[in-house]
Amino acid sequence: MNNNSNFKSLSLGQQLAVKYFSAAMLLFCAQMVFGLVAGLQFIQPDFLYQTLDFNVTRMVHINAMIVWLLFGFLGSVYWLVEDEAGTELVGYKLGNIGFWVLLTAVVIVVVVYLVVQIGPGTQSSLWFINEGREYIEAPRWADIGIVAVMLIFFYNIAATFSKGKWSGISGVLVLDLLALAGIYVAGMFYTTNISMDQFWWWWVVHMWVEATWEVLVACIMAWGLIKTIGASRQIVTTWLYVEVALMFGSGILGLGHHYFWIGTPEYWLGVGGFFSALEPIPLVAMLVHAVYDAGTKNLKVTNHPAFAWFIAHVFGNFLGAGVWGFFQTLPQVNLYTHGTQWSASHGHLAFYGAYVTINIAMFYMAVQKFRGNIDMGSNIQNKYRWKTSMVLLNVGALGMTIALLIAGYEQAFIERAVGGSTWSGYFAAQSDSTFISSMNWRMLFGVLMTIGTFFLAWDLLTIGKKNKEEILKTA
């Protein structure tokens, strides 16, 4: 049975999910390549200077990450919606149009980024070239396209659950998807007051990542545990509700840790410092309770790669978003660490632990069904591939995190504490041997992580093929 017939054997929602997963994996590889180029330019600033400048490679690296994670999330929800609703996907054709619109927009935006690297900021450039706002640089026409695709996505999922059946997971998911589309609008206008502009800009940068995305992955996690280990729906749903309740405090009020130094009222110092590190707690509790519950019922996992990545997600989320975030969330500490590599250390581990891992878990869930529901347990062929990719990705991510943390600590001490946030302090920190060594180590671990990414792509393309061939021969 070839890949085409495998694809056609899937339901409509799953077919759409495979398209999103495929695009996500390609963008993941692109993100890693541009990350390597940016890392090398940080060490050797002359590399590709005035051909592909650092500000462009960094921008494409970060934007590719945001977009591929979004593709992965959309694919994950399309994959689970029919199973959770008990009916076929509503609006498949509209959803397919949304996929091609989003993919086309991403390609055009990246090409424009690479071709038009410098130029004046005008109304026309804001609409068609680059909005010029960090992390959400996409021009205005692309912003409108993203919101339109999110609304299509919301309709597909809400209508499917309305046609089928509702559950605790589906109710939380649909409400979260509405917020996913609505909050992005906060980044589609700007003001001439920089404090006010930053106030709304952080709604997108923070609220997408630390509110709507966290709830979204909690829904995916809940469904994934039910399917991989037969966890109790009552348990995972209970912890999902706890996650939502905490999100009102930790995810929304935790926004305040971005408001420390942009000219907002002083009360944000206390509010932001207190609420920022709570959101991963219910996810850890959900996994521990679910595994314990399944263990009392003779736990049997039929998809080892997916389950391993679910575990990596929970503890990666707790470490990256929780522990590493708490390192610098108190205003007394953040005064010295904000804008240093300390922030980059938190960002790398938080995105990897909270979002990369769960997308990879869902990739393996999809591959198992794509191969005909084969057993991907201990007897899977060439298991070294998924294990190698997992080791390389985890070691690479943790290594980069620690290297950046050391560099950030050095910056906080030399540039901020000793240098008093002066230009002389900045250059002294940048030229310090510890900082340079840390950047070299960051590059090394980035290479390991990139190798792991391509190992992952290889494994996803081949895992289960030999097992299925053996099954067909004996049939």
mmCIF file with all atom_site columns, N, CA, C and O in Angstrom, residues 396-422:
data_model
loop_
_atom_site.group_PDB
_atom_site.id
_atom_site.type_symbol
_atom_site.label_atom_id
_atom_site.label_alt_id
_atom_site.label_comp_id
_atom_site.label_asym_id
_atom_site.label_entity_id
_atom_site.label_seq_id
_atom_site.pdbx_PDB_ins_code
_atom_site.Cartn_x
_atom_site.Cartn_y
_atom_site.Cartn_z
_atom_site.occupancy
_atom_site.B_iso_or_equiv
_atom_site.pdbx_formal_charge
_atom_site.auth_seq_id
_atom_site.auth_comp_id
_atom_site.auth_asym_id
_atom_site.auth_atom_id
_atom_site.pdbx_PDB_model_num
ATOM 1   N N  . GLY A 1 396 ? 20.435 19.154 22.621 1.00 0.00 ? 396 GLY A N  1
ATOM 2   C CA . GLY A 1 396 ? 20.699 20.421 21.945 1.00 0.00 ? 396 GLY A CA 1
ATOM 3   C C  . GLY A 1 396 ? 19.951 21.574 22.578 1.00 0.00 ? 396 GLY A C  1
ATOM 4   O O  . GLY A 1 396 ? 20.514 22.643 22.824 1.00 0.00 ? 396 GLY A O  1
ATOM 5   N N  . ALA A 1 397 ? 18.661 21.362 22.886 1.00 0.00 ? 397 ALA A N  1
ATOM 6   C CA . ALA A 1 397 ? 17.859 22.428 23.479 1.00 0.00 ? 397 ALA A CA 1
ATOM 7   C C  . ALA A 1 397 ? 18.352 22.786 24.881 1.00 0.00 ? 397 ALA A C  1
ATOM 8   O O  . ALA A 1 397 ? 18.495 23.971 25.221 1.00 0.00 ? 397 ALA A O  1
ATOM 9   N N  . LEU A 1 398 ? 18.624 21.774 25.700 1.00 0.00 ? 398 LEU A N  1
ATOM 10  C CA . LEU A 1 398 ? 19.117 22.041 27.058 1.00 0.00 ? 398 LEU A CA 1
ATOM 11  C C  . LEU A 1 398 ? 20.502 22.669 27.030 1.00 0.00 ? 398 LEU A C  1
ATOM 12  O O  . LEU A 1 398 ? 20.809 23.568 27.823 1.00 0.00 ? 398 LEU A O  1
ATOM 13  N N  . GLY A 1 399 ? 21.351 22.197 26.099 1.00 0.00 ? 399 GLY A N  1
ATOM 14  C CA . GLY A 1 399 ? 22.693 22.767 25.988 1.00 0.00 ? 399 GLY A CA 1
ATOM 15  C C  . GLY A 1 399 ? 22.668 24.231 25.600 1.00 0.00 ? 399 GLY A C  1
ATOM 16  O O  . GLY A 1 399 ? 23.385 25.064 26.185 1.00 0.00 ? 399 GLY A O  1
ATOM 17  N N  . MET A 1 400 ? 21.842 24.565 24.615 1.00 0.00 ? 400 MET A N  1
ATOM 18  C CA . MET A 1 400 ? 21.710 25.964 24.221 1.00 0.00 ? 400 MET A CA 1
ATOM 19  C C  . MET A 1 400 ? 21.164 26.808 25.359 1.00 0.00 ? 400 MET A C  1
ATOM 20  O O  . MET A 1 400 ? 21.609 27.934 25.590 1.00 0.00 ? 400 MET A O  1
ATOM 21  N N  . THR A 1 401 ? 20.204 26.245 26.076 1.00 0.00 ? 401 THR A N  1
ATOM 22  C CA . THR A 1 401 ? 19.598 26.972 27.202 1.00 0.00 ? 401 THR A CA 1
ATOM 23  C C  . THR A 1 401 ? 20.637 27.316 28.264 1.00 0.00 ? 401 THR A C  1
ATOM 24  O O  . THR A 1 401 ? 20.703 28.456 28.743 1.00 0.00 ? 401 THR A O  1
ATOM 25  N N  . ILE A 1 402 ? 21.450 26.343 28.630 1.00 0.00 ? 402 ILE A N  1
ATOM 26  C CA . ILE A 1 402 ? 22.462 26.569 29.666 1.00 0.00 ? 402 ILE A CA 1
ATOM 27  C C  . ILE A 1 402 ? 23.541 27.533 29.181 1.00 0.00 ? 402 ILE A C  1
ATOM 28  O O  . ILE A 1 402 ? 23.991 28.425 29.912 1.00 0.00 ? 402 ILE A O  1
ATOM 29  N N  . ALA A 1 403 ? 23.963 27.380 27.912 1.00 0.00 ? 403 ALA A N  1
ATOM 30  C CA . ALA A 1 403 ? 24.973 28.289 27.354 1.00 0.00 ? 403 ALA A CA 1
ATOM 31  C C  . ALA A 1 403 ? 24.469 29.733 27.355 1.00 0.00 ? 403 ALA A C  1
ATOM 32  O O  . ALA A 1 403 ? 25.193 30.661 27.730 1.00 0.00 ? 403 ALA A O  1
ATOM 33  N N  . LEU A 1 404 ? 23.213 29.915 26.955 1.00 0.00 ? 404 LEU A N  1
ATOM 34  C CA . LEU A 1 404 ? 22.632 31.253 26.934 1.00 0.00 ? 404 LEU A CA 1
ATOM 35  C C  . LEU A 1 404 ? 22.423 31.795 28.343 1.00 0.00 ? 404 LEU A C  1
ATOM 36  O O  . LEU A 1 404 ? 22.559 32.998 28.583 1.00 0.00 ? 404 LEU A O  1
ATOM 37  N N  . LEU A 1 405 ? 22.102 30.909 29.282 1.00 0.00 ? 405 LEU A N  1
ATOM 38  C CA . LEU A 1 405 ? 21.933 31.333 30.670 1.00 0.00 ? 405 LEU A CA 1
ATOM 39  C C  . LEU A 1 405 ? 23.255 31.864 31.238 1.00 0.00 ? 405 LEU A C  1
ATOM 40  O O  . LEU A 1 405 ? 23.286 32.899 31.917 1.00 0.00 ? 405 LEU A O  1
ATOM 41  N N  . ILE A 1 406 ? 24.353 31.165 30.944 1.00 0.00 ? 406 ILE A N  1
ATOM 42  C CA . ILE A 1 406 ? 25.670 31.619 31.404 1.00 0.00 ? 406 ILE A CA 1
ATOM 43  C C  . ILE A 1 406 ? 26.018 32.966 30.777 1.00 0.00 ? 406 ILE A C  1
ATOM 44  O O  . ILE A 1 406 ? 26.504 33.882 31.457 1.00 0.00 ? 406 ILE A O  1
ATOM 45  N N  . ALA A 1 407 ? 25.751 33.095 29.467 1.00 0.00 ? 407 ALA A N  1
ATOM 46  C CA . ALA A 1 407 ? 26.012 34.371 28.792 1.00 0.00 ? 407 ALA A CA 1
ATOM 47  C C  . ALA A 1 407 ? 25.165 35.483 29.384 1.00 0.00 ? 407 ALA A C  1
ATOM 48  O O  . ALA A 1 407 ? 25.637 36.615 29.583 1.00 0.00 ? 407 ALA A O  1
ATOM 49  N N  . GLY A 1 408 ? 23.897 35.173 29.672 1.00 0.00 ? 408 GLY A N  1
ATOM 50  C CA . GLY A 1 408 ? 23.010 36.177 30.255 1.00 0.00 ? 408 GLY A CA 1
ATOM 51  C C  . GLY A 1 408 ? 23.429 36.577 31.657 1.00 0.00 ? 408 GLY A C  1
ATOM 52  O O  . GLY A 1 408 ? 23.346 37.762 32.029 1.00 0.00 ? 408 GLY A O  1
ATOM 53  N N  . TYR A 1 409 ? 23.884 35.610 32.449 1.00 0.00 ? 409 TYR A N  1
ATOM 54  C CA . TYR A 1 409 ? 24.374 35.916 33.795 1.00 0.00 ? 409 TYR A CA 1
ATOM 55  C C  . TYR A 1 409 ? 25.582 36.852 33.720 1.00 0.00 ? 409 TYR A C  1
ATOM 56  O O  . TYR A 1 409 ? 25.680 37.823 34.483 1.00 0.00 ? 409 TYR A O  1
ATOM 57  N N  . GLU A 1 410 ? 26.468 36.555 32.761 1.00 0.00 ? 410 GLU A N  1
ATOM 58  C CA . GLU A 1 410 ? 27.652 37.413 32.570 1.00 0.00 ? 410 GLU A CA 1
ATOM 59  C C  . GLU A 1 410 ? 27.239 38.819 32.149 1.00 0.00 ? 410 GLU A C  1
ATOM 60  O O  . GLU A 1 410 ? 27.779 39.817 32.649 1.00 0.00 ? 410 GLU A O  1
ATOM 61  N N  . GLN A 1 411 ? 26.256 38.937 31.256 1.00 0.00 ? 411 GLN A N  1
ATOM 62  C CA . GLN A 1 411 ? 25.768 40.257 30.841 1.00 0.00 ? 411 GLN A CA 1
ATOM 63  C C  . GLN A 1 411 ? 25.135 41.007 32.012 1.00 0.00 ? 411 GLN A C  1
ATOM 64  O O  . GLN A 1 411 ? 25.379 42.206 32.199 1.00 0.00 ? 411 GLN A O  1
ATOM 65  N N  . ALA A 1 412 ? 24.301 40.297 32.789 1.00 0.00 ? 412 ALA A N  1
ATOM 66  C CA . ALA A 1 412 ? 23.634 40.945 33.920 1.00 0.00 ? 412 ALA A CA 1
ATOM 67  C C  . ALA A 1 412 ? 24.647 41.491 34.919 1.00 0.00 ? 412 ALA A C  1
ATOM 68  O O  . ALA A 1 412 ? 24.458 42.571 35.494 1.00 0.00 ? 412 ALA A O  1
ATOM 69  N N  . PHE A 1 413 ? 25.750 40.780 35.096 1.00 0.00 ? 413 PHE A N  1
ATOM 70  C CA . PHE A 1 413 ? 26.766 41.222 36.058 1.00 0.00 ? 413 PHE A CA 1
ATOM 71  C C  . PHE A 1 413 ? 27.620 42.358 35.498 1.00 0.00 ? 413 PHE A C  1
ATOM 72  O O  . PHE A 1 413 ? 27.706 43.447 36.083 1.00 0.00 ? 413 PHE A O  1
ATOM 73  N N  . ILE A 1 414 ? 28.229 42.131 34.312 1.00 0.00 ? 414 ILE A N  1
ATOM 74  C CA . ILE A 1 414 ? 29.178 43.118 33.774 1.00 0.00 ? 414 ILE A CA 1
ATOM 75  C C  . ILE A 1 414 ? 28.458 44.336 33.206 1.00 0.00 ? 414 ILE A C  1
ATOM 76  O O  . ILE A 1 414 ? 28.831 45.479 33.479 1.00 0.00 ? 414 ILE A O  1
ATOM 77  N N  . GLU A 1 415 ? 27.420 44.091 32.404 1.00 0.00 ? 415 GLU A N  1
ATOM 78  C CA . GLU A 1 415 ? 26.741 45.200 31.718 1.00 0.00 ? 415 GLU A CA 1
ATOM 79  C C  . GLU A 1 415 ? 25.818 45.981 32.648 1.00 0.00 ? 415 GLU A C  1
ATOM 80  O O  . GLU A 1 415 ? 25.812 47.212 32.625 1.00 0.00 ? 415 GLU A O  1
ATOM 81  N N  . ARG A 1 416 ? 25.044 45.261 33.465 1.00 0.00 ? 416 ARG A N  1
ATOM 82  C CA . ARG A 1 416 ? 24.028 45.922 34.278 1.00 0.00 ? 416 ARG A CA 1
ATOM 83  C C  . ARG A 1 416 ? 24.547 46.288 35.676 1.00 0.00 ? 416 ARG A C  1
ATOM 84  O O  . ARG A 1 416 ? 24.511 47.448 36.075 1.00 0.00 ? 416 ARG A O  1
ATOM 85  N N  . ALA A 1 417 ? 25.010 45.297 36.440 1.00 0.00 ? 417 ALA A N  1
ATOM 86  C CA . ALA A 1 417 ? 25.405 45.553 37.824 1.00 0.00 ? 417 ALA A CA 1
ATOM 87  C C  . ALA A 1 417 ? 26.664 46.414 37.920 1.00 0.00 ? 417 ALA A C  1
ATOM 88  O O  . ALA A 1 417 ? 26.726 47.367 38.692 1.00 0.00 ? 417 ALA A O  1
ATOM 89  N N  . VAL A 1 418 ? 27.686 46.085 37.106 1.00 0.00 ? 418 VAL A N  1
ATOM 90  C CA . VAL A 1 418 ? 28.961 46.829 37.159 1.00 0.00 ? 418 VAL A CA 1
ATOM 91  C C  . VAL A 1 418 ? 28.937 48.027 36.221 1.00 0.00 ? 418 VAL A C  1
ATOM 92  O O  . VAL A 1 418 ? 29.292 49.147 36.603 1.00 0.00 ? 418 VAL A O  1
ATOM 93  N N  . GLY A 1 419 ? 28.489 47.807 34.985 1.00 0.00 ? 419 GLY A N  1
ATOM 94  C CA . GLY A 1 419 ? 28.536 48.863 33.977 1.00 0.00 ? 419 GLY A CA 1
ATOM 95  C C  . GLY A 1 419 ? 27.399 49.855 34.042 1.00 0.00 ? 419 GLY A C  1
ATOM 96  O O  . GLY A 1 419 ? 27.413 50.874 33.338 1.00 0.00 ? 419 GLY A O  1
ATOM 97  N N  . GLY A 1 420 ? 26.356 49.542 34.842 1.00 0.00 ? 420 GLY A N  1
ATOM 98  C CA . GLY A 1 420 ? 25.253 50.481 35.000 1.00 0.00 ? 420 GLY A CA 1
ATOM 99  C C  . GLY A 1 420 ? 24.429 50.701 33.749 1.00 0.00 ? 420 GLY A C  1
ATOM 100 O O  . GLY A 1 420 ? 23.904 51.794 33.524 1.00 0.00 ? 420 GLY A O  1
ATOM 101 N N  . SER A 1 421 ? 24.297 49.667 32.903 1.00 0.00 ? 421 SER A N  1
ATOM 102 C CA . SER A 1 421 ? 23.505 49.748 31.661 1.00 0.00 ? 421 SER A CA 1
ATOM 103 C C  . SER A 1 421 ? 23.993 50.854 30.728 1.00 0.00 ? 421 SER A C  1
ATOM 104 O O  . SER A 1 421 ? 23.194 51.484 30.025 1.00 0.00 ? 421 SER A O  1
ATOM 105 N N  . THR A 1 422 ? 25.305 51.072 30.694 1.00 0.00 ? 422 THR A N  1
ATOM 106 C CA . THR A 1 422 ? 25.900 52.057 29.792 1.00 0.00 ? 422 THR A CA 1
ATOM 107 C C  . THR A 1 422 ? 26.402 51.353 28.537 1.00 0.00 ? 422 THR A C  1
ATOM 108 O O  . THR A 1 422 ? 26.526 50.122 28.494 1.00 0.00 ? 422 THR A O  1
#
